[in-house]
Amino acid sequence: MSQTKNQIFGREVMKPMSHGNGRNAWLWLSMAAAVWLTAAPAKAPAQPAEEVPPGPTKLLRFADISKDRVVFAYAGDLWIAAREGGAARRLTSHVGDELFPKFSPDGRWIAFTGEYDGNPDVYVLSSEGGEPKRLTFHPSNDMVLGWTPDGKNVLFRSDRYSAPPGRFTKLFLVSPQGGMPKMLPVPRGDLTSFSPDGTKIAYIETSQEFRTWKRYHGGWNLPMAVYDLKNNTYEELPKSKGMDMFPMWHGNSIYFISDSDGVMNLYSYDLGSKQTKKLTDYKEYDIKWPSLGPDAIVYENGGLLYEYNLASNKAQEIPIAVHAEDIEARPEFKNVSQNIGSFALSPSAARAVMEARGNIFTVPAEHGSIRTLTTEHSSIHELNPAWSPDGKQIAYLSDKTGEYEVYIRPQMGGDETRITTDGGVYRYGPTWSPDSKKLAYWDKLHQLWYAGIEEKKPVWVDKAEYGDINDASWSPDSLWLTYSKPHRRGSNDVFLYSLGTKKLTKVSAGFYNDANPVFDPTGKYLFFISTRYFYPSAGQLDQRYNYYTTDGIFAVTLKADEASPFKLESDEEKAGEEKKDEKKSAEVKSGEQKSEEKKKEEQVKPIQIDLDGIGARVVPVPIHPGILRGLAARKDELFYVDTPQEARQFVPNNPPRSRNVLHLFDMVKREDKVLLEGVDGYDPDKEGKKVLYKAGPVYGIVEAAPGKAKVGDGKLNLSEMQVKIDPREEWRQVFHEAWRIERDFYWDPNMTGHDWKKLGARYEALLAWVVDRSDLNYLIGEMISELSTSHTYVGGGDQPQWTHVSVGMLGADFEADGGYYHITKIYPGENWNDNTRSPLTEPGLKVQAADYLIAVNGQEARSDRDVYAYFQDLAGKLVTLKINSKPTAQGAWEITVKPTNSEAGVRYLNWIQANRHKVEEATGGRIGYMHVPDTSFGGIIAFDKQFTAQLDKDGIIVDERDNSGGQIPDFYTEKLKRQLLAIVAPRDTADVPWPPVAIYGPKVMIVNELAGSGGDAFPWFFHRERIGPIVGTRTWGGLVGIGNSQPVRDGGFVTAPGFAFWSTDNGGEWIVEQHGVDPDYVVPERPDLVVSGHDPQLEKAIELAKEALKDYKGIPARPNYPSVKE
């Protein structure tokens, strides 16, 4: 398995979601980690990128300082330099990242997090260099935080025991000689520093150092605290109004950074006087990643390293020069076939035109070479190619001016022609008119335009108020446009626009969802997809109805007297008449075939459209209803794509594959047949004889004949799709693109009061020092985080890859004992479910907690190495274990198991079951318990699975702590708020309350600071619906959502939250964002109480539920049967 560089440490771990009209609105949440001087970034034209400027090297990151040296990460490798600066020396050079270096107290060793086997683990190496030694082997993310003061152990954080998975970290120590890491006795821990005597820690339970969100004030903005490891006591430090991070304990002071004044600066807190003092006063760039040394703190600011001397209380720059290959910045030729975006087929199907990595290519169907049409300039993004119907030209969008404009270029190459000059917002399209003289396109402002390629004057057509216009198509005479436009209730209406009269006509009745309109080539009909079939289906768990296969294709006769294309037929004998087809055939044989040139010279007659009553002339195309899209019309044929309902179901761990089915409907024979199965997209040629399809990474051109082709046939040879990439130029373009995406798609057109041009210039000033793609993501992240809002993410891009080595997991806890590993706990699982399988609990295995692991596949499992070191590359494989009841090989027996690649699901299940058991015991079984991990598919499954299993309870505690979001979750509260309407009384069985899928008694919700996005909306709705009290701590405060996601040239992504939420309360107010949802009962999860075995939040919820039970009368007994009196 290959892994992309820098997909860890919270920088780029993302959770993708989507947004559409109506019910498909989603929220995007990642709680894991995640030089213009006078002009706006978007206006910077394409230009060669600079080399790294002279002077000190910038973007040196994650530094640490010893008594005489500094160590830091640069482009994912570790370097070391003298404390006073100068030339740096490289320590590591692996393709993966080596980050977070920390000197041992004596300065001889450096602990760091490295990815040598594809997973972030703890390593140690000599500060003089040499071979790193791996210390941890667990498949989770292990991030080095420092050393114990005596230098005997490395401190790191890991999410290995997080329940729910991946939501928080705990603190661990591991010896530099190796062995099993030991967990510190705190429930959650993040950025941490030991007291000088090693008996206490200053720490934050969860921190935001990788969040692209400056000046954050939501519930996750936690105070720093001191924890006494010996006495199990906890004391919070005074909290500023900003984010306080990176506690560093030196003497009797705790140093930290805070943005309480708007910019991250260095502060100190005196433990004796209880006074806080500001030590630096930066106004522009934040202090990043401060680290404490023997007598100084090193940190980043504006890309440079600084040393803050603790004796003199002065900061000075450390001028460092890094002389590196900058190999990732080196221009090179790359095959870009994995970066294909939009595509189209030439009119005769001889070639395909494709956009890939910002360039436009044409690819031969079979013979010839791939042709690069555009300039191969890495600082330009050209996309959305469209081939003119006459085959002569290709239209596309390009940002070479700094904004997207429409261009055309001869299909054989040559000079381009710019069609538009008024760019200033993101554009889509273009699409050609059949006469190859006009282009239609649309933009982010929901406007539809067209322009003549000779006149080059944009003509405004229409603007939508409730969404994009994105499906415009032309009439065969090139004098009409048709398109659909969203309206208030989330559906679309079809419109016609006359280029001659500039008049708009609504075709739709306004009652259905009509979209994807297309003219037939003869000009007789207008076809469109419409949601008009209402065939309800009831769920098996809940008798609530839904509609799945609702779409059909419909036709409108354009002339009032035109017969339906599906008029009634009757077979009749026509004696003595020559069949028209035979006559036509004879004429062709006896005459001369019309030349192609003559055909071209024939003028297309204007079509007739009778607008009066057009909406009443709708007839169905005789096909089965489905989930339809991608409608295209050719002579006597309709192409469309159907997505089977089962393909839309979410199945955990199911590998993604397309199940879309491309259909061809023959209008003469009135037959609907499958053309291709498993396609992601397609484009038919001008005559409908061939189609270009995409199926995963495969592109092919095949005949449009049902039964004659399958995916894989006609595969295009993309091996020559090579282009020279200059990374520095490309990074500049991507930076500009990111700036434009936020400008055009961010939900607040005022950019929440920020000067977006100024902020773009601030961070573009550092762009010349970017030497790898991760640096670029970091820089973009810093820029977009200035918006001070949630859901601004950046990640991906063209980054080096390496092999990931799996680690097999057994679903058990281990402890070193007697030279071997003692199995202290085996987690029960649900072995019928791959997500919660516990390998050691399979039936028939002779193993139990208290046994010892003696050997793995014949290798003795000694405790001087991490136990997981023995399970490298063994996930999913049959493994022989030697087990004994005592720590010796003598008398051991063998068992065969199949380790999983993760035990997170088993640990999470154990946590839920333990909580449910507590609630059951405390309430006498009357109150249920459920945990809802998110508001996406996994959470929906968890909610319904747990809710329907506890319908016999009088009430329920809904735990949404650590909820990571997803969809807008009114579907949860709809079920929770159901009230008893009646009771069904069958003759021979017990009464059934109605609705049956409901719990009618008291409900209590638990929240915390790591519940966000959809996890913010859930408690907001719970409170709004007055379902019950909320217990815990204030939620994350990230209630905006990501709408459209725009492509970035090299495959990376930048998100812009496209919508926010407001309430009608107090005359209208924005809700939740930058604050969170306040609980009715504030109950912190005090770590000292948790260590003592308590769950204060759950205990409070139980108390409230029990109190509410006193007033709950339950379901009443059946009354006496009625009596009919004479």
PDB file of C-alpha atoms in Angstrom, residues 721-952:
ATOM      1  CA  MET A 721       0.479  11.986 -21.523  1.00  0.00           C
ATOM      2  CA  GLN A 722       3.640  13.611 -20.267  1.00  0.00           C
ATOM      3  CA  VAL A 723       4.271  17.206 -19.441  1.00  0.00           C
ATOM      4  CA  LYS A 724       7.139  19.095 -17.867  1.00  0.00           C
ATOM      5  CA  ILE A 725       6.168  20.349 -14.436  1.00  0.00           C
ATOM      6  CA  ASP A 726       7.986  23.233 -12.803  1.00  0.00           C
ATOM      7  CA  PRO A 727       6.901  22.854  -9.166  1.00  0.00           C
ATOM      8  CA  ARG A 728       7.724  26.418  -8.171  1.00  0.00           C
ATOM      9  CA  GLU A 729       5.563  27.804 -10.953  1.00  0.00           C
ATOM     10  CA  GLU A 730       2.806  25.357 -10.152  1.00  0.00           C
ATOM     11  CA  TRP A 731       2.903  26.153  -6.436  1.00  0.00           C
ATOM     12  CA  ARG A 732       2.494  29.828  -7.258  1.00  0.00           C
ATOM     13  CA  GLN A 733      -0.565  29.044  -9.378  1.00  0.00           C
ATOM     14  CA  VAL A 734      -2.068  26.842  -6.657  1.00  0.00           C
ATOM     15  CA  PHE A 735      -1.509  29.584  -4.099  1.00  0.00           C
ATOM     16  CA  HIS A 736      -3.338  32.070  -6.335  1.00  0.00           C
ATOM     17  CA  GLU A 737      -6.094  29.504  -6.886  1.00  0.00           C
ATOM     18  CA  ALA A 738      -6.535  29.030  -3.153  1.00  0.00           C
ATOM     19  CA  TRP A 739      -6.833  32.774  -2.650  1.00  0.00           C
ATOM     20  CA  ARG A 740      -9.445  33.012  -5.426  1.00  0.00           C
ATOM     21  CA  ILE A 741     -11.426  30.037  -4.100  1.00  0.00           C
ATOM     22  CA  GLU A 742     -11.865  31.716  -0.742  1.00  0.00           C
ATOM     23  CA  ARG A 743     -12.653  35.052  -2.379  1.00  0.00           C
ATOM     24  CA  ASP A 744     -15.357  33.533  -4.590  1.00  0.00           C
ATOM     25  CA  PHE A 745     -16.820  30.751  -2.442  1.00  0.00           C
ATOM     26  CA  TYR A 746     -16.467  31.833   1.189  1.00  0.00           C
ATOM     27  CA  TRP A 747     -19.936  32.251   2.677  1.00  0.00           C
ATOM     28  CA  ASP A 748     -19.505  35.876   3.720  1.00  0.00           C
ATOM     29  CA  PRO A 749     -18.841  38.154   0.714  1.00  0.00           C
ATOM     30  CA  ASN A 750     -17.273  40.627   3.148  1.00  0.00           C
ATOM     31  CA  MET A 751     -14.737  37.964   4.208  1.00  0.00           C
ATOM     32  CA  THR A 752     -15.829  38.499   7.832  1.00  0.00           C
ATOM     33  CA  GLY A 753     -14.366  41.990   7.689  1.00  0.00           C
ATOM     34  CA  HIS A 754     -10.859  40.988   6.593  1.00  0.00           C
ATOM     35  CA  ASP A 755      -8.810  42.732   3.915  1.00  0.00           C
ATOM     36  CA  TRP A 756      -8.366  39.648   1.748  1.00  0.00           C
ATOM     37  CA  LYS A 757      -5.986  41.327  -0.680  1.00  0.00           C
ATOM     38  CA  LYS A 758      -3.711  42.376   2.152  1.00  0.00           C
ATOM     39  CA  LEU A 759      -3.736  38.913   3.714  1.00  0.00           C
ATOM     40  CA  GLY A 760      -2.951  37.321   0.360  1.00  0.00           C
ATOM     41  CA  ALA A 761       0.049  39.600  -0.045  1.00  0.00           C
ATOM     42  CA  ARG A 762       1.258  38.835   3.500  1.00  0.00           C
ATOM     43  CA  TYR A 763       1.611  35.132   2.884  1.00  0.00           C
ATOM     44  CA  GLU A 764       2.587  35.339  -0.746  1.00  0.00           C
ATOM     45  CA  ALA A 765       5.711  37.110   0.526  1.00  0.00           C
ATOM     46  CA  LEU A 766       6.877  33.711   1.849  1.00  0.00           C
ATOM     47  CA  LEU A 767       6.046  31.760  -1.289  1.00  0.00           C
ATOM     48  CA  ALA A 768       9.551  31.940  -2.736  1.00  0.00           C
ATOM     49  CA  TRP A 769      10.840  29.800   0.169  1.00  0.00           C
ATOM     50  CA  VAL A 770       8.431  26.924  -0.468  1.00  0.00           C
ATOM     51  CA  VAL A 771      10.484  23.866  -1.435  1.00  0.00           C
ATOM     52  CA  ASP A 772       7.935  21.060  -1.167  1.00  0.00           C
ATOM     53  CA  ARG A 773       4.181  20.595  -1.475  1.00  0.00           C
ATOM     54  CA  SER A 774       3.712  20.346   2.285  1.00  0.00           C
ATOM     55  CA  ASP A 775       5.276  23.782   2.696  1.00  0.00           C
ATOM     56  CA  LEU A 776       2.731  25.113   0.227  1.00  0.00           C
ATOM     57  CA  ASN A 777      -0.150  23.540   2.126  1.00  0.00           C
ATOM     58  CA  TYR A 778       1.191  25.023   5.336  1.00  0.00           C
ATOM     59  CA  LEU A 779       1.427  28.485   3.771  1.00  0.00           C
ATOM     60  CA  ILE A 780      -2.053  28.300   2.261  1.00  0.00           C
ATOM     61  CA  GLY A 781      -3.342  27.040   5.606  1.00  0.00           C
ATOM     62  CA  GLU A 782      -1.876  30.056   7.375  1.00  0.00           C
ATOM     63  CA  MET A 783      -3.524  32.372   4.861  1.00  0.00           C
ATOM     64  CA  ILE A 784      -7.009  30.849   4.970  1.00  0.00           C
ATOM     65  CA  SER A 785      -6.875  30.516   8.752  1.00  0.00           C
ATOM     66  CA  GLU A 786      -6.880  34.322   8.929  1.00  0.00           C
ATOM     67  CA  LEU A 787     -10.596  34.138   8.112  1.00  0.00           C
ATOM     68  CA  SER A 788     -11.058  32.922  11.684  1.00  0.00           C
ATOM     69  CA  THR A 789     -13.660  30.388  10.720  1.00  0.00           C
ATOM     70  CA  SER A 790     -14.154  26.645  10.675  1.00  0.00           C
ATOM     71  CA  HIS A 791     -14.079  24.311   7.675  1.00  0.00           C
ATOM     72  CA  THR A 792     -11.203  26.043   5.878  1.00  0.00           C
ATOM     73  CA  TYR A 793      -8.965  23.130   4.929  1.00  0.00           C
ATOM     74  CA  VAL A 794      -6.078  22.467   2.603  1.00  0.00           C
ATOM     75  CA  GLY A 795      -4.322  19.262   1.686  1.00  0.00           C
ATOM     76  CA  GLY A 796      -3.184  16.768  -0.901  1.00  0.00           C
ATOM     77  CA  GLY A 797      -1.318  17.686  -4.045  1.00  0.00           C
ATOM     78  CA  ASP A 798       1.559  16.045  -5.853  1.00  0.00           C
ATOM     79  CA  GLN A 799       3.666  14.592  -3.052  1.00  0.00           C
ATOM     80  CA  PRO A 800       6.152  11.734  -2.843  1.00  0.00           C
ATOM     81  CA  GLN A 801       4.799   8.308  -1.993  1.00  0.00           C
ATOM     82  CA  TRP A 802       6.254   5.378  -0.155  1.00  0.00           C
ATOM     83  CA  THR A 803       5.278   1.920   0.982  1.00  0.00           C
ATOM     84  CA  HIS A 804       3.173   1.529   4.092  1.00  0.00           C
ATOM     85  CA  VAL A 805       3.922  -1.532   6.229  1.00  0.00           C
ATOM     86  CA  SER A 806       0.902  -2.788   8.141  1.00  0.00           C
ATOM     87  CA  VAL A 807       0.927  -3.887  11.779  1.00  0.00           C
ATOM     88  CA  GLY A 808      -1.317  -6.737  12.921  1.00  0.00           C
ATOM     89  CA  MET A 809      -3.526  -6.110  15.941  1.00  0.00           C
ATOM     90  CA  LEU A 810      -5.003  -8.643  18.358  1.00  0.00           C
ATOM     91  CA  GLY A 811      -7.542  -6.537  20.290  1.00  0.00           C
ATOM     92  CA  ALA A 812      -5.681  -6.955  23.585  1.00  0.00           C
ATOM     93  CA  ASP A 813      -3.659  -5.073  26.188  1.00  0.00           C
ATOM     94  CA  PHE A 814      -0.105  -6.169  26.986  1.00  0.00           C
ATOM     95  CA  GLU A 815       2.314  -5.566  29.816  1.00  0.00           C
ATOM     96  CA  ALA A 816       5.987  -6.520  30.049  1.00  0.00           C
ATOM     97  CA  ASP A 817       6.436  -9.253  32.640  1.00  0.00           C
ATOM     98  CA  GLY A 818       9.186 -11.812  33.116  1.00  0.00           C
ATOM     99  CA  GLY A 819      10.896 -10.996  29.841  1.00  0.00           C
ATOM    100  CA  TYR A 820       7.745 -11.653  27.799  1.00  0.00           C
ATOM    101  CA  TYR A 821       4.386  -9.964  27.303  1.00  0.00           C
ATOM    102  CA  HIS A 822       1.549 -10.594  29.688  1.00  0.00           C
ATOM    103  CA  ILE A 823      -1.931 -10.372  28.124  1.00  0.00           C
ATOM    104  CA  THR A 824      -3.754  -8.228  30.670  1.00  0.00           C
ATOM    105  CA  LYS A 825      -7.020  -7.813  28.805  1.00  0.00           C
ATOM    106  CA  ILE A 826      -8.728  -9.269  25.744  1.00  0.00           C
ATOM    107  CA  TYR A 827     -11.439  -7.009  24.330  1.00  0.00           C
ATOM    108  CA  PRO A 828     -14.644  -8.813  23.413  1.00  0.00           C
ATOM    109  CA  GLY A 829     -15.736  -8.075  19.887  1.00  0.00           C
ATOM    110  CA  GLU A 830     -18.516  -8.684  17.424  1.00  0.00           C
ATOM    111  CA  ASN A 831     -16.692 -11.181  15.270  1.00  0.00           C
ATOM    112  CA  TRP A 832     -19.390 -11.194  12.614  1.00  0.00           C
ATOM    113  CA  ASN A 833     -18.411  -7.581  11.905  1.00  0.00           C
ATOM    114  CA  ASP A 834     -14.993  -6.855  10.387  1.00  0.00           C
ATOM    115  CA  ASN A 835     -14.911  -3.435  12.062  1.00  0.00           C
ATOM    116  CA  THR A 836     -15.198  -4.931  15.529  1.00  0.00           C
ATOM    117  CA  ARG A 837     -13.533  -8.322  15.147  1.00  0.00           C
ATOM    118  CA  SER A 838     -11.381  -9.350  18.091  1.00  0.00           C
ATOM    119  CA  PRO A 839      -8.925 -12.027  16.845  1.00  0.00           C
ATOM    120  CA  LEU A 840      -8.242 -13.678  20.213  1.00  0.00           C
ATOM    121  CA  THR A 841     -11.959 -14.251  20.869  1.00  0.00           C
ATOM    122  CA  GLU A 842     -12.613 -16.430  17.838  1.00  0.00           C
ATOM    123  CA  PRO A 843     -14.347 -19.692  18.844  1.00  0.00           C
ATOM    124  CA  GLY A 844     -12.049 -22.536  19.811  1.00  0.00           C
ATOM    125  CA  LEU A 845      -8.923 -20.509  20.567  1.00  0.00           C
ATOM    126  CA  LYS A 846      -7.173 -21.534  23.751  1.00  0.00           C
ATOM    127  CA  VAL A 847      -6.159 -18.145  25.094  1.00  0.00           C
ATOM    128  CA  GLN A 848      -7.387 -15.856  27.848  1.00  0.00           C
ATOM    129  CA  ALA A 849      -6.407 -12.741  29.744  1.00  0.00           C
ATOM    130  CA  ALA A 850      -3.517 -13.533  32.142  1.00  0.00           C
ATOM    131  CA  ASP A 851      -1.785 -15.736  29.548  1.00  0.00           C
ATOM    132  CA  TYR A 852       1.589 -14.793  28.064  1.00  0.00           C
ATOM    133  CA  LEU A 853       2.625 -14.202  24.482  1.00  0.00           C
ATOM    134  CA  ILE A 854       5.773 -16.278  23.968  1.00  0.00           C
ATOM    135  CA  ALA A 855       6.407 -16.213  20.222  1.00  0.00           C
ATOM    136  CA  VAL A 856       5.019 -14.877  16.939  1.00  0.00           C
ATOM    137  CA  ASN A 857       5.557 -17.023  13.839  1.00  0.00           C
ATOM    138  CA  GLY A 858       8.442 -18.733  15.552  1.00  0.00           C
ATOM    139  CA  GLN A 859      10.141 -15.499  16.664  1.00  0.00           C
ATOM    140  CA  GLU A 860      10.513 -15.158  20.418  1.00  0.00           C
ATOM    141  CA  ALA A 861       8.477 -12.140  21.616  1.00  0.00           C
ATOM    142  CA  ARG A 862      10.811 -10.673  24.234  1.00  0.00           C
ATOM    143  CA  SER A 863       9.738  -7.545  26.087  1.00  0.00           C
ATOM    144  CA  ASP A 864      12.875  -5.544  25.260  1.00  0.00           C
ATOM    145  CA  ARG A 865      11.082  -4.617  22.031  1.00  0.00           C
ATOM    146  CA  ASP A 866       7.669  -3.072  21.544  1.00  0.00           C
ATOM    147  CA  VAL A 867       5.167  -5.926  21.328  1.00  0.00           C
ATOM    148  CA  TYR A 868       3.832  -4.560  18.039  1.00  0.00           C
ATOM    149  CA  ALA A 869       7.279  -4.897  16.463  1.00  0.00           C
ATOM    150  CA  TYR A 870       6.581  -8.625  16.191  1.00  0.00           C
ATOM    151  CA  PHE A 871       3.442  -8.028  14.141  1.00  0.00           C
ATOM    152  CA  GLN A 872       4.841  -5.922  11.307  1.00  0.00           C
ATOM    153  CA  ASP A 873       3.331  -6.785   7.926  1.00  0.00           C
ATOM    154  CA  LEU A 874       1.008  -9.346   9.526  1.00  0.00           C
ATOM    155  CA  ALA A 875      -2.387  -7.610   9.358  1.00  0.00           C
ATOM    156  CA  GLY A 876      -4.922  -9.837   7.639  1.00  0.00           C
ATOM    157  CA  LYS A 877      -2.535 -12.790   7.484  1.00  0.00           C
ATOM    158  CA  LEU A 878      -2.617 -16.131   9.287  1.00  0.00           C
ATOM    159  CA  VAL A 879      -0.197 -15.962  12.205  1.00  0.00           C
ATOM    160  CA  THR A 880       0.977 -18.676  14.593  1.00  0.00           C
ATOM    161  CA  LEU A 881       1.265 -17.591  18.212  1.00  0.00           C
ATOM    162  CA  LYS A 882       2.832 -19.453  21.102  1.00  0.00           C
ATOM    163  CA  ILE A 883       0.850 -18.900  24.291  1.00  0.00           C
ATOM    164  CA  ASN A 884       1.596 -19.960  27.862  1.00  0.00           C
ATOM    165  CA  SER A 885       0.065 -19.437  31.277  1.00  0.00           C
ATOM    166  CA  LYS A 886       3.487 -18.397  32.607  1.00  0.00           C
ATOM    167  CA  PRO A 887       6.424 -16.361  31.179  1.00  0.00           C
ATOM    168  CA  THR A 888       8.417 -19.238  29.746  1.00  0.00           C
ATOM    169  CA  ALA A 889       8.641 -21.117  26.466  1.00  0.00           C
ATOM    170  CA  GLN A 890       8.422 -24.454  28.239  1.00  0.00           C
ATOM    171  CA  GLY A 891       4.917 -25.845  28.016  1.00  0.00           C
ATOM    172  CA  ALA A 892       3.695 -23.206  25.551  1.00  0.00           C
ATOM    173  CA  TRP A 893       1.022 -24.148  23.014  1.00  0.00           C
ATOM    174  CA  GLU A 894       0.283 -22.817  19.549  1.00  0.00           C
ATOM    175  CA  ILE A 895      -2.794 -21.110  18.173  1.00  0.00           C
ATOM    176  CA  THR A 896      -3.456 -19.643  14.750  1.00  0.00           C
ATOM    177  CA  VAL A 897      -5.042 -16.213  14.456  1.00  0.00           C
ATOM    178  CA  LYS A 898      -5.667 -13.569  11.814  1.00  0.00           C
ATOM    179  CA  PRO A 899      -4.730 -10.113  13.172  1.00  0.00           C
ATOM    180  CA  THR A 900      -6.683  -7.058  12.063  1.00  0.00           C
ATOM    181  CA  ASN A 901      -5.154  -3.844  10.762  1.00  0.00           C
ATOM    182  CA  SER A 902      -6.844  -1.869  13.545  1.00  0.00           C
ATOM    183  CA  GLU A 903      -8.339  -2.568  16.940  1.00  0.00           C
ATOM    184  CA  ALA A 904      -9.867   0.877  17.283  1.00  0.00           C
ATOM    185  CA  GLY A 905     -13.352  -0.459  16.597  1.00  0.00           C
ATOM    186  CA  VAL A 906     -13.046  -3.118  19.313  1.00  0.00           C
ATOM    187  CA  ARG A 907     -11.845  -0.592  21.895  1.00  0.00           C
ATOM    188  CA  TYR A 908     -14.632   1.804  20.931  1.00  0.00           C
ATOM    189  CA  LEU A 909     -17.221  -0.981  21.269  1.00  0.00           C
ATOM    190  CA  ASN A 910     -15.833  -1.831  24.715  1.00  0.00           C
ATOM    191  CA  TRP A 911     -16.154   1.826  25.787  1.00  0.00           C
ATOM    192  CA  ILE A 912     -19.779   2.013  24.631  1.00  0.00           C
ATOM    193  CA  GLN A 913     -20.698  -1.243  26.323  1.00  0.00           C
ATOM    194  CA  ALA A 914     -19.053  -0.143  29.576  1.00  0.00           C
ATOM    195  CA  ASN A 915     -21.048   3.100  29.526  1.00  0.00           C
ATOM    196  CA  ARG A 916     -24.269   1.271  28.740  1.00  0.00           C
ATOM    197  CA  HIS A 917     -23.622  -1.110  31.617  1.00  0.00           C
ATOM    198  CA  LYS A 918     -23.151   1.849  34.000  1.00  0.00           C
ATOM    199  CA  VAL A 919     -26.454   3.338  32.910  1.00  0.00           C
ATOM    200  CA  GLU A 920     -28.274   0.001  33.143  1.00  0.00           C
ATOM    201  CA  GLU A 921     -27.006  -0.606  36.660  1.00  0.00           C
ATOM    202  CA  ALA A 922     -27.708   2.904  37.905  1.00  0.00           C
ATOM    203  CA  THR A 923     -31.264   3.036  36.555  1.00  0.00           C
ATOM    204  CA  GLY A 924     -32.413  -0.519  37.076  1.00  0.00           C
ATOM    205  CA  GLY A 925     -32.455  -1.094  33.352  1.00  0.00           C
ATOM    206  CA  ARG A 926     -35.009   1.624  32.672  1.00  0.00           C
ATOM    207  CA  ILE A 927     -32.723   4.069  30.833  1.00  0.00           C
ATOM    208  CA  GLY A 928     -30.849   3.206  27.650  1.00  0.00           C
ATOM    209  CA  TYR A 929     -27.556   4.593  26.427  1.00  0.00           C
ATOM    210  CA  MET A 930     -26.257   5.298  22.942  1.00  0.00           C
ATOM    211  CA  HIS A 931     -23.175   6.987  21.542  1.00  0.00           C
ATOM    212  CA  VAL A 932     -23.396   8.843  18.232  1.00  0.00           C
ATOM    213  CA  PRO A 933     -19.875   9.271  16.769  1.00  0.00           C
ATOM    214  CA  ASP A 934     -20.796  11.531  13.851  1.00  0.00           C
ATOM    215  CA  THR A 935     -23.657  12.744  11.709  1.00  0.00           C
ATOM    216  CA  SER A 936     -22.423  10.983   8.582  1.00  0.00           C
ATOM    217  CA  PHE A 937     -23.055   7.390   7.515  1.00  0.00           C
ATOM    218  CA  GLY A 938     -21.147   5.788  10.377  1.00  0.00           C
ATOM    219  CA  GLY A 939     -23.129   7.804  12.901  1.00  0.00           C
ATOM    220  CA  ILE A 940     -26.423   7.100  11.153  1.00  0.00           C
ATOM    221  CA  ILE A 941     -25.700   3.372  11.365  1.00  0.00           C
ATOM    222  CA  ALA A 942     -24.688   3.668  15.029  1.00  0.00           C
ATOM    223  CA  PHE A 943     -27.774   5.729  15.904  1.00  0.00           C
ATOM    224  CA  ASP A 944     -30.308   3.398  14.316  1.00  0.00           C
ATOM    225  CA  LYS A 945     -28.555   0.250  15.520  1.00  0.00           C
ATOM    226  CA  GLN A 946     -28.546   1.418  19.119  1.00  0.00           C
ATOM    227  CA  PHE A 947     -31.866   3.263  19.137  1.00  0.00           C
ATOM    228  CA  THR A 948     -33.947   0.427  17.701  1.00  0.00           C
ATOM    229  CA  ALA A 949     -32.306  -2.067  20.073  1.00  0.00           C
ATOM    230  CA  GLN A 950     -33.495  -0.094  23.110  1.00  0.00           C
ATOM    231  CA  LEU A 951     -37.107   0.704  22.277  1.00  0.00           C
ATOM    232  CA  ASP A 952     -38.159  -1.134  25.431  1.00  0.00           C
TER     233      ASP A 952
END
